[in-house]
Coordinates of C-alpha atoms in Angstrom, one line a residue:
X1 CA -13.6 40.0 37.4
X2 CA -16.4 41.4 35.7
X3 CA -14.6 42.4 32.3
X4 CA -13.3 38.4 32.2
X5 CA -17.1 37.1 33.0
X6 CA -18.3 39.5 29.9
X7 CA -15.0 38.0 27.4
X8 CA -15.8 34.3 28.3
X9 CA -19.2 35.2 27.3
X10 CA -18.2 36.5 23.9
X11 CA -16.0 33.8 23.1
X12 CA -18.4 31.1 23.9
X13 CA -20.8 33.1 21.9
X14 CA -18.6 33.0 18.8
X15 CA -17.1 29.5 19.6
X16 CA -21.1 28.3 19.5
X17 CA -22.6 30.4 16.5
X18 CA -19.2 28.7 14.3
X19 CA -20.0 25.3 15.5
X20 CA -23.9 25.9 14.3
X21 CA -22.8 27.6 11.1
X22 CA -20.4 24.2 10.6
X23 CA -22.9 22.0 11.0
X24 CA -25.5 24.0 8.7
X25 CA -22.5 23.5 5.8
X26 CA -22.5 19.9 6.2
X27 CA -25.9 19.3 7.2
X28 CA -27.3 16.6 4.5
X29 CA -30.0 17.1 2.2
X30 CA -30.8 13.2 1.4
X31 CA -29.9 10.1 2.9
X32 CA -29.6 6.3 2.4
X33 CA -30.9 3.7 4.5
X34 CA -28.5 1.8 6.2
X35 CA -28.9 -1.3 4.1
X36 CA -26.5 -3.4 2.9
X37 CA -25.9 -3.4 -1.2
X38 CA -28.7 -0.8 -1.8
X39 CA -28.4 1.0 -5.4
X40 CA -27.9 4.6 -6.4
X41 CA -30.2 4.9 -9.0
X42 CA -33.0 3.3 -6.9
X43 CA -35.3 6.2 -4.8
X44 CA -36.3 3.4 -2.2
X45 CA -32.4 3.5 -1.6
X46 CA -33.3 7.0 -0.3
X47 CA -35.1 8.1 2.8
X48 CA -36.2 10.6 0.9
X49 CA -37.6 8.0 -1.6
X50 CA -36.3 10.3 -4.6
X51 CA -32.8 10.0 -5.9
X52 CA -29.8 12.7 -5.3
X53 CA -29.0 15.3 -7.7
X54 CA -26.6 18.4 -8.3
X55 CA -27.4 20.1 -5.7
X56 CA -28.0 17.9 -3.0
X57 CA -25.1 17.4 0.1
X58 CA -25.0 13.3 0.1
X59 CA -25.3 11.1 3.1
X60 CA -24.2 7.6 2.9
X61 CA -25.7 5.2 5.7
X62 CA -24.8 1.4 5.1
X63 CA -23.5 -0.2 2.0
X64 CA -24.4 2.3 -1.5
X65 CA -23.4 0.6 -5.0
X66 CA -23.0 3.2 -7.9
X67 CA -24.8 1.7 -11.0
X68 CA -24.8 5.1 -12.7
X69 CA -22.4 8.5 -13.1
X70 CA -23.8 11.1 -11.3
X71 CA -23.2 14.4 -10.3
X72 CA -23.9 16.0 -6.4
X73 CA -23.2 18.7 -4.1
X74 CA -21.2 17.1 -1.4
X75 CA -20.6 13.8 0.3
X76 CA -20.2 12.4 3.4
X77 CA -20.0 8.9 4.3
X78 CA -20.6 7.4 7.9
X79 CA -18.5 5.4 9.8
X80 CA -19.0 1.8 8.8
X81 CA -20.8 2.7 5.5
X82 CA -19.5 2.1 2.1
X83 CA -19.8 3.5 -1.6
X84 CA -18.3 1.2 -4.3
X85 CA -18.9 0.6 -8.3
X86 CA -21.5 -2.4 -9.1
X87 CA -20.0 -5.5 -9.9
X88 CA -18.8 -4.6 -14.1
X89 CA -19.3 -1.2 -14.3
X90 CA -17.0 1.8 -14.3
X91 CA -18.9 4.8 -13.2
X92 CA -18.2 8.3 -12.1
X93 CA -19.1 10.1 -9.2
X94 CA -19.0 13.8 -9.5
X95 CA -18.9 16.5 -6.6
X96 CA -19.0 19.8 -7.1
X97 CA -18.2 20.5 -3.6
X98 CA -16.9 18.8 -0.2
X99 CA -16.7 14.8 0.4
X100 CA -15.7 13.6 4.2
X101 CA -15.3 9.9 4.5
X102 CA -15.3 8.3 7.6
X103 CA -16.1 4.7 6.3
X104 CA -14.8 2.9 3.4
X105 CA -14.4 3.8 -0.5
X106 CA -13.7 0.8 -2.3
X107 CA -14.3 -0.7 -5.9
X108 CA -15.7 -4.6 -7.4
X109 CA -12.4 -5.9 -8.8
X110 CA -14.3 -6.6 -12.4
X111 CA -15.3 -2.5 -12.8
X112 CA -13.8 0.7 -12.0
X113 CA -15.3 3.0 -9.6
X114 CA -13.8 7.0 -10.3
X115 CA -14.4 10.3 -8.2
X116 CA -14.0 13.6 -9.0
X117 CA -14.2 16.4 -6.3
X118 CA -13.8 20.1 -7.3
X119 CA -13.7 20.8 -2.6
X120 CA -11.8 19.9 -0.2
X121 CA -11.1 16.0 1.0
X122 CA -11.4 15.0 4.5
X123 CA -10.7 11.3 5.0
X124 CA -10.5 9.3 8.1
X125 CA -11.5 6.3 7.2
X126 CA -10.6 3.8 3.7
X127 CA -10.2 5.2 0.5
X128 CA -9.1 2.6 -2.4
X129 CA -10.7 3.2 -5.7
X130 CA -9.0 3.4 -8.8
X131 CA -8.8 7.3 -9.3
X132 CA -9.4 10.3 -7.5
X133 CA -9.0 13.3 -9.9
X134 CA -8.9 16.9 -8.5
X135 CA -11.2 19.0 -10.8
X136 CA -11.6 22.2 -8.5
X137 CA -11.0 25.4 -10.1
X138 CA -9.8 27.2 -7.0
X139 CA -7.6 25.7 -4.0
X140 CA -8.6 22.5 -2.5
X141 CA -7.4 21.3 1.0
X142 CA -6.9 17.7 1.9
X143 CA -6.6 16.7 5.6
X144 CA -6.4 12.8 5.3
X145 CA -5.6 10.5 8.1
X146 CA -5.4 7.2 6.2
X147 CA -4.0 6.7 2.7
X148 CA -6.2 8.5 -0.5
X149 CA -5.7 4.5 -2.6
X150 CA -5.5 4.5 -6.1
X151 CA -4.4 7.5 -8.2
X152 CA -4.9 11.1 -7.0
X153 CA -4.8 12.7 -10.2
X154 CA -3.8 16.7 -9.9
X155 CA -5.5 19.4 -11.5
X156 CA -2.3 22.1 -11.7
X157 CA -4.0 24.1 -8.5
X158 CA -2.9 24.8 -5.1
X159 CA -3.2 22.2 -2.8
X160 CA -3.3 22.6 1.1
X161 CA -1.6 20.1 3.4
X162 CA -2.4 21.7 7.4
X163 CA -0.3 20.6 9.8
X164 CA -0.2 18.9 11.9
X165 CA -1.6 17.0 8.8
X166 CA 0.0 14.1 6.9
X167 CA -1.5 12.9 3.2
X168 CA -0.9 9.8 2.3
X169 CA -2.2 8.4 -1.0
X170 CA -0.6 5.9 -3.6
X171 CA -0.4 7.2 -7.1
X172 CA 0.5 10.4 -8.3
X173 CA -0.6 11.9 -11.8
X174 CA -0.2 15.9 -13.3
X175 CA 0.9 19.1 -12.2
X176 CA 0.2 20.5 -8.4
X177 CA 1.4 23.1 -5.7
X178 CA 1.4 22.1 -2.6
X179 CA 1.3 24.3 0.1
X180 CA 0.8 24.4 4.0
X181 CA 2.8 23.0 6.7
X182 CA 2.1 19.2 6.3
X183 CA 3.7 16.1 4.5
X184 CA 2.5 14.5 1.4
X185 CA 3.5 10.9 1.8
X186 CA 3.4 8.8 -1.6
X187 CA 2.9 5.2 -1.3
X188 CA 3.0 4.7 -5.1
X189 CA 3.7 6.0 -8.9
X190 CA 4.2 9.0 -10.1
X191 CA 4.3 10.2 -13.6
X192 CA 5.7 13.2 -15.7
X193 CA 4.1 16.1 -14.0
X194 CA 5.6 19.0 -11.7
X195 CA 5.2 18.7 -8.0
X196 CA 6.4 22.1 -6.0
X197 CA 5.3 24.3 -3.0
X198 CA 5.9 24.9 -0.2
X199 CA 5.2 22.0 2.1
X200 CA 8.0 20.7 4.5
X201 CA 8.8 17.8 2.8
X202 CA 7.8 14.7 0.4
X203 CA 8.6 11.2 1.4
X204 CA 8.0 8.1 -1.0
X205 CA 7.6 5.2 1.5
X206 CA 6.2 3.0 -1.3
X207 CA 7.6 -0.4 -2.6
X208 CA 8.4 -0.8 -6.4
X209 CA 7.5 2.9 -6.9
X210 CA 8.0 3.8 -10.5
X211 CA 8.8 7.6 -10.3
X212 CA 9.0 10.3 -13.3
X213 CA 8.1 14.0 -12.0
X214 CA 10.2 17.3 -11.3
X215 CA 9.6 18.4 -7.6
X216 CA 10.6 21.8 -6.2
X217 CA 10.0 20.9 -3.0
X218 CA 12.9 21.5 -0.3
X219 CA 13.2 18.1 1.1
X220 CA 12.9 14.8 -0.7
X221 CA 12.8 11.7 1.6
X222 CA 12.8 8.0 0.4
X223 CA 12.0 5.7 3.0
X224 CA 10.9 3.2 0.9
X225 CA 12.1 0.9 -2.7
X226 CA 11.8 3.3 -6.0
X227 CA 12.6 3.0 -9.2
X228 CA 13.1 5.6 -11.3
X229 CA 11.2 5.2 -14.8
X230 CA 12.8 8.4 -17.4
X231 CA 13.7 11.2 -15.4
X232 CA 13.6 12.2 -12.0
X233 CA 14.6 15.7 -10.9
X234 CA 14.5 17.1 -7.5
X235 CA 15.0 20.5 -6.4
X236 CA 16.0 20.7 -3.1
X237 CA 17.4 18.4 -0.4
X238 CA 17.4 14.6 -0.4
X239 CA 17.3 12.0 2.1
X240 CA 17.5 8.4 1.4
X241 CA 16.6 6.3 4.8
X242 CA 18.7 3.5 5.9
X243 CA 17.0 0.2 4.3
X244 CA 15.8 2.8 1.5
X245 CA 16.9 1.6 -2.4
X246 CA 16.9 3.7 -5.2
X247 CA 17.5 2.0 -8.5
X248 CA 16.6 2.3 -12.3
X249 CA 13.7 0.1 -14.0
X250 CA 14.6 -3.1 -15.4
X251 CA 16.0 -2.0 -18.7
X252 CA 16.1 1.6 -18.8
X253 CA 19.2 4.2 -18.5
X254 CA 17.2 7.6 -16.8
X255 CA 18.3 10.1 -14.9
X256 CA 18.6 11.2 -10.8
X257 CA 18.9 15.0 -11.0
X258 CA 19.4 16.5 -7.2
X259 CA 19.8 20.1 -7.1
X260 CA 20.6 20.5 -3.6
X261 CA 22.4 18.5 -0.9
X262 CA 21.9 14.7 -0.8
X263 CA 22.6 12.2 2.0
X264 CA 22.1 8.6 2.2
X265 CA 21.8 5.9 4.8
X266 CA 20.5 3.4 2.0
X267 CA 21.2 1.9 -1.5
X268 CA 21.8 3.1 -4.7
X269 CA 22.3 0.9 -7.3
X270 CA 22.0 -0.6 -10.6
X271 CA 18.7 -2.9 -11.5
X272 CA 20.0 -6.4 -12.9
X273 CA 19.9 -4.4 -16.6
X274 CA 19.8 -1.0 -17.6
X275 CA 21.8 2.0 -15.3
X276 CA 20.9 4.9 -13.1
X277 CA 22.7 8.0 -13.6
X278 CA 22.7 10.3 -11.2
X279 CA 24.0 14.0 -11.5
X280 CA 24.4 16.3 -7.8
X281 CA 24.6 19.6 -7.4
X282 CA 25.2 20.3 -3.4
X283 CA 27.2 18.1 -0.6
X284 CA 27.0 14.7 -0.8
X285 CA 26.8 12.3 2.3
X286 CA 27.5 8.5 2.1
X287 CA 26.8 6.5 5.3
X288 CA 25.2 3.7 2.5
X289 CA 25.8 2.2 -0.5
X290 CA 26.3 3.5 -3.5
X291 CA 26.9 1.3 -6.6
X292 CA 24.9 3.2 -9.6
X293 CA 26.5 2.9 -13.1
X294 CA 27.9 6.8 -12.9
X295 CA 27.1 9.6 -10.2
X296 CA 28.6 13.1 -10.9
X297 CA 29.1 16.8 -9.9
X298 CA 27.9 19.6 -11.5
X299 CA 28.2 23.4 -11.0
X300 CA 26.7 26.9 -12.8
X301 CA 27.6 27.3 -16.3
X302 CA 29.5 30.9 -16.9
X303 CA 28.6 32.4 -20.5
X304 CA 31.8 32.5 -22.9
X305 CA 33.1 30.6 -20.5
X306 CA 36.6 28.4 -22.9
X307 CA 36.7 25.7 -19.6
X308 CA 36.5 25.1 -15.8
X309 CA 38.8 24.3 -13.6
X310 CA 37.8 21.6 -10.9
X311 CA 40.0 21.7 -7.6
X312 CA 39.6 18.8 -5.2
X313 CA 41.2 17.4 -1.8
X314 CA 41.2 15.8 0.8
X315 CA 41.5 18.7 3.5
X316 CA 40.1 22.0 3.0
X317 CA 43.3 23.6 3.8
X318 CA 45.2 22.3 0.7
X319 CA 44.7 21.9 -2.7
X320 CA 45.5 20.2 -5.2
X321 CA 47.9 22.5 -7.5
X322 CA 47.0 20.8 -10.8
X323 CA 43.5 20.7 -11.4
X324 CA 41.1 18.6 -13.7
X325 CA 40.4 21.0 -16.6
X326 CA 36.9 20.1 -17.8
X327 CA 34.9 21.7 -21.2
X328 CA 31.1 21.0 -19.6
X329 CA 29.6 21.8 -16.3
X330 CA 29.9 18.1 -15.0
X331 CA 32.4 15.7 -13.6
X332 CA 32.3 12.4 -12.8
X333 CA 32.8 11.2 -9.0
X334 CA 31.8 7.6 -9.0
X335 CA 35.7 6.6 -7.3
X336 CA 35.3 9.5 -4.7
X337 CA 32.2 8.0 -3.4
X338 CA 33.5 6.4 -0.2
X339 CA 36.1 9.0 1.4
X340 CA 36.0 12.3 2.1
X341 CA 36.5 15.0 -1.0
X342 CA 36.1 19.0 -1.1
X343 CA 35.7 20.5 -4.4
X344 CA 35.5 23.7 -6.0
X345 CA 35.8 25.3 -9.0
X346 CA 36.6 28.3 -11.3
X347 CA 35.8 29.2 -15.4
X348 CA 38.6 30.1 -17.4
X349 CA 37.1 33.1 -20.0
X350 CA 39.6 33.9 -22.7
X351 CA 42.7 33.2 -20.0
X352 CA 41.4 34.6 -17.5
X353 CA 39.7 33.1 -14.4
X354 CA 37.0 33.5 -12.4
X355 CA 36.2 33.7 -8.5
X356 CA 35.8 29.8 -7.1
X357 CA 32.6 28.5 -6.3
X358 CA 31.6 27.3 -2.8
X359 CA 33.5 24.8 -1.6
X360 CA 31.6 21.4 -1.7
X361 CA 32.2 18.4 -0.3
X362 CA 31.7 14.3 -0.3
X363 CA 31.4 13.5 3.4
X364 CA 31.6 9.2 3.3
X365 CA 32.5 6.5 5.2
X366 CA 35.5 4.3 3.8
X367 CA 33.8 0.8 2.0
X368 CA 35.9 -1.9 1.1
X369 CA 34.5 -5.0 -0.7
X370 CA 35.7 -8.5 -1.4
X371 CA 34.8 -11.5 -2.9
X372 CA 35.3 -14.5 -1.5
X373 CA 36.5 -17.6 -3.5
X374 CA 38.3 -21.2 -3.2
X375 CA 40.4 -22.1 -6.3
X376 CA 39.8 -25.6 -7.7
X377 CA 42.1 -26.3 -10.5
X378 CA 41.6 -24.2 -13.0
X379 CA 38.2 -23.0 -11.5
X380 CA 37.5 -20.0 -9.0
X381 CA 34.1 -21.2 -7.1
X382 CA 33.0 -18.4 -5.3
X383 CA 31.4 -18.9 -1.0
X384 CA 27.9 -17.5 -1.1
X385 CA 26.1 -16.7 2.4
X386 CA 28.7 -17.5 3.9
X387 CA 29.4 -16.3 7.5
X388 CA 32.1 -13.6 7.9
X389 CA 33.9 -12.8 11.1
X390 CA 36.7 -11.0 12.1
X391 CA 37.1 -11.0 16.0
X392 CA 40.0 -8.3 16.7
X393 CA 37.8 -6.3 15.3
X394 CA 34.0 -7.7 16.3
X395 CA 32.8 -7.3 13.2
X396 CA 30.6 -10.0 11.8
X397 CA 29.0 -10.4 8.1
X398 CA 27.7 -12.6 5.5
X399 CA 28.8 -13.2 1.4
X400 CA 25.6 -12.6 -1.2
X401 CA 25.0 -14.9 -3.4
X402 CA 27.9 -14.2 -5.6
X403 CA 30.2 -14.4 -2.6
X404 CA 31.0 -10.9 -1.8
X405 CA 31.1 -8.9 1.2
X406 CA 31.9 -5.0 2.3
X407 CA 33.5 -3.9 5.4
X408 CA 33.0 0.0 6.2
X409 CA 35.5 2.6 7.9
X410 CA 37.9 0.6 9.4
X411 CA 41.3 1.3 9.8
X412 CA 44.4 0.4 7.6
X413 CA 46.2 -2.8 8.6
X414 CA 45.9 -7.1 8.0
X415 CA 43.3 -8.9 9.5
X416 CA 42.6 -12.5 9.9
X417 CA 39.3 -13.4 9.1
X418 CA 37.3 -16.9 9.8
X419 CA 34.9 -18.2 6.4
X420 CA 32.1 -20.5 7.6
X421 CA 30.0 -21.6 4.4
X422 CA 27.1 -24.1 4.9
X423 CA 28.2 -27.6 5.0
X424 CA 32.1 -27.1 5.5
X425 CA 34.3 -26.2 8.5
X426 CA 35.8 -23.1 9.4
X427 CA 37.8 -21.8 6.8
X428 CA 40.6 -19.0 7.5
X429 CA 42.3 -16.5 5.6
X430 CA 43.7 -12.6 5.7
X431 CA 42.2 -9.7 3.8
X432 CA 44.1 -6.1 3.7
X433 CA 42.9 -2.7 4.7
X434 CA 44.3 0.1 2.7
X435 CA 43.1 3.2 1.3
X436 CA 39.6 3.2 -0.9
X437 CA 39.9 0.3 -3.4
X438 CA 38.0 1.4 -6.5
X439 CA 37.9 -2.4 -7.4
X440 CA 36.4 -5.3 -5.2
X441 CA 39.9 -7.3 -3.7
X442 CA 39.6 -11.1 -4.0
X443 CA 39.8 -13.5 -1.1
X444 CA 40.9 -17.0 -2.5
X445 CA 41.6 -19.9 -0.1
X446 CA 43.6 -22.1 -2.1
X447 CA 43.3 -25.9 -0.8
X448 CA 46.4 -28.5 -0.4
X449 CA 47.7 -29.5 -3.5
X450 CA 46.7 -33.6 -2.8
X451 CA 43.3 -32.2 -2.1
X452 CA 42.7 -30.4 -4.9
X453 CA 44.2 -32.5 -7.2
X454 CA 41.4 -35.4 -6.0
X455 CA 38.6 -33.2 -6.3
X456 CA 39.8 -32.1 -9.6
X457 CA 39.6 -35.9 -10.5
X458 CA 36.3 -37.0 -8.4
X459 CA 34.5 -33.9 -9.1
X460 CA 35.3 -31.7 -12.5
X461 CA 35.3 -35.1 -14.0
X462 CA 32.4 -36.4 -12.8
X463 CA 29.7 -33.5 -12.6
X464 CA 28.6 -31.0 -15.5
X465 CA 30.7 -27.6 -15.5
X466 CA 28.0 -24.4 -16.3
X467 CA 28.4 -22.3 -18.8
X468 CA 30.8 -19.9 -17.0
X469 CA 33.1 -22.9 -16.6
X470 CA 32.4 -23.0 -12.9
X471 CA 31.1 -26.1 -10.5
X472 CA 28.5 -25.7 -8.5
X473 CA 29.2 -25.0 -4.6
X474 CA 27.1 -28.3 -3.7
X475 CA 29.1 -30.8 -5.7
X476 CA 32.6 -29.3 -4.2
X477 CA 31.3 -29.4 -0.7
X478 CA 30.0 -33.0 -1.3
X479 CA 33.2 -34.0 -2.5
X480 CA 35.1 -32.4 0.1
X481 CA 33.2 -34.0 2.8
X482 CA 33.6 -37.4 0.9
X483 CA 37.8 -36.9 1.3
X484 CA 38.7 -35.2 4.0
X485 CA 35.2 -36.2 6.5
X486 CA 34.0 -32.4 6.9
X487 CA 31.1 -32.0 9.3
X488 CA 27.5 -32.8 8.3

């Protein structure tokens, strides 16, 4: 009993002397009143009536407006106090050490307010200026509750994520190494710069998010919308969330590059011009979609290798005896996207062959996709959100605006499906389950031939055809209610 007493005494002693030794590091040197819209540069801003310098650890009470750059020890702002820029000015504030903000960084919309810290970041509170640029010459830490806003512009040091810490900050600019046991979540751009370490795991959970960056990290999640700007390569494993799109920028042709394993519940897919290619090195598994211009394979190049020879199958237990013979280290697999493929392969070095790779595979659900469309003369109209339902099989589902629809994993057979489009009556026709269908399979309800022969007349005739010779869905529903009485 009496050794315990004396070790409770000890570690209160040292858990007391840190706390005081804590508070000594962050103890402030000056300090604002707690005004509202006070200046900088003014010393009655300052209880202290003098104004901060170098070497002074900072202390915002109230509302602080930067008129000036200037350069300090630390920083620490107070729960509901603010620093911002004054209204049309872009200065800088510089500190050499530590800032902990537990109130609100912000900026006037008509200037720029910039930070620069050479310490470590705490942040529990708002943080949305323009740019925060790392400048420390050593490791800095960042424990941040709240997203860092703005740019967080990387100085090519080690950076220190704690666990059970998560960063979250928008933009993300230059070369970094992130290390610890935390998550860096990135809310918005990135450009060309390398991000590796050894934290868990990135996640962009952004919208819009224009990404160019290699990252050595080992797992990749997108849980938001990105687009991918030149070149985007990731070294380890990648997740893309269900509701998650990946897609290139609006008129650009760049590059996914995955060297690992990948695995979506999401979309990939083409922007309305431009393509995304995307190039995997590890498994690949599709529970999403995947609709990208070109996805392919690619293994280890062997030196002097004359070719490769690419097996693939559907069970790992037999092979295919004639393989695809292949002079680079890539193949394309954009058709074996929704089944289930193993692959492996094998260099051929003056007629002789290697050992086989590790088997790989593309673990997918089956996808089949239609396009719904009534035939009017000579014309094809196609059903757009229209309500798709299949009862033997309780599936229901809607057209997009260009009429089509996917059904996933089903089994092989016919199926009778029922077409409700807005304005018109229940429409029924049969779609066929077989095998993948590289190619979307029409559906086209063809009318009675009196019918279509009057709308023909009353409508082709009478209303303007578009430039891809087709009517528009109103004026055929408006003249089909006209003939036959459909519902209102």
């Amino acid at each position: 009993m009496k050794k315990s007493f004396i070790i409770l005494i000890l570690i209160s002693f040292l858990f007391t002397n840190d706390c005081i030794l804590a508070q000594q590091n962050i103890v402030p040197t000056i300090k604002s009143y707690n005004q509202s819209n006070i200046e900088w540069s003014s010393s009655d801003s300052w209880i202290e009536n003098r104004i901060p310098n170098e070497n002074d650890i900072v202390q915002v009470n109230g509302d602080l407006l930067l008129d000036k750059s200037y350069t300090i020890k630390s920083l620490i702002i107070n729960q509901e106090s603010s620093i911002k820029n004054k209204s049309d000015l872009k200065p800088t504030l510089t500190i050499n050490g530590d800032i902990s903000n537990y109130g609100t960084i912000s900026e006037i919309s008509d200037g720029i307010f910039y930070l620069e810290v050479a310490g470590n970041i705490i942040n529990d509170g708002e943080w949305e200026n323009s740019e925060t640029k790392l400048i420390g010459s050593e490791a800095q830490i960042i424990e941040s509750k709240n997203p860092i806003g703005g740019t967080l512009e990387l100085n090519g040091k080690v950076i220190t994520i704690n666990s059970p810490n998560i960063v979250r900050c928008k933009n993300v600019k230059g070369t970094v190494t992130l290390n610890g046991t935390g998550t860096l979540y990135i809310e918005g751009n990135t450009s060309s710069g390398t991000i590796s370490g050894t934290i868990p795991e990135i996640n962009f959970s952004g919208t819009n998010q224009s990404l160019s960056a290699t990252i050595s990290i080992p797992k990749v999640i997108f849980s938001g919308s990105s687009l991918i700007y030149s070149s985007l390569s990731i070294n380890g494993n990648t997740i893309i969330k269900e509701n998650a799109v990946i897609k290139n920028i609006s008129d650009r042709k760049p590059t996914l590059t995955v060297n690992g394993n990948i695995f979506n519940s999401g979309s990939i897919d083409d922007n309305t011009s431009g393509c995304l290619y995307l190039i995997v090195s590890g498994n690949i598994t599709n529970d999403g979609e995947w609709k990208n211009d070109s996805t392919s394979i690619i293994w280890d190049s062997v030196e002097m290798a004359d070719n490769y020879e690419l097996y693939t199958s559907n069970s790992i237990l037999t092979w295919r005896t004639d393989p695809i013979i292949e002079k680079t280290t890539s193949y394309d697999i954009s058709s074996m996207l929704y089944d289930t493929i193993y692959w492996k392969v094998r260099a051929s070095i003056n007629n002789n062959l290697t050992d086989f790779s590790d088997i790989k595979s593309i673990n997918a659900q089956k996808i089949h996709e239609f396009k719904t469309m009534i035939a009017i003369g000579e014309y094809e109209l196609s059903l757009p959100n229209a309500l798709i339902t299949i009862s033997e099989l309780d599936i229901k589902t809607s057209t997009d605006k260009y009429g089509n629809f996917s059904i996933v994993d089903i089994s092989n057979g016919n199926y009778k499906i029922d077409i409700q489009a807005d304005g018109l009556e229940s429409i029924e026709s049969n779609i066929q389950i077989s095998d993948y269908q590289a190619e979307i399979s029409n559906v086209v309800i063809k009318l009675p031939e009196w019918l279509e022969n009057i709308i023909v007349k009353n409508v082709i005739n009478s209303f303007d055809v578009d430039s891809d010779a087709k009517i528009g869905i109103k004026e055929a529903i408006h003249a089909l209610k006209c003939v036959v009485g459909i519902k209102n």
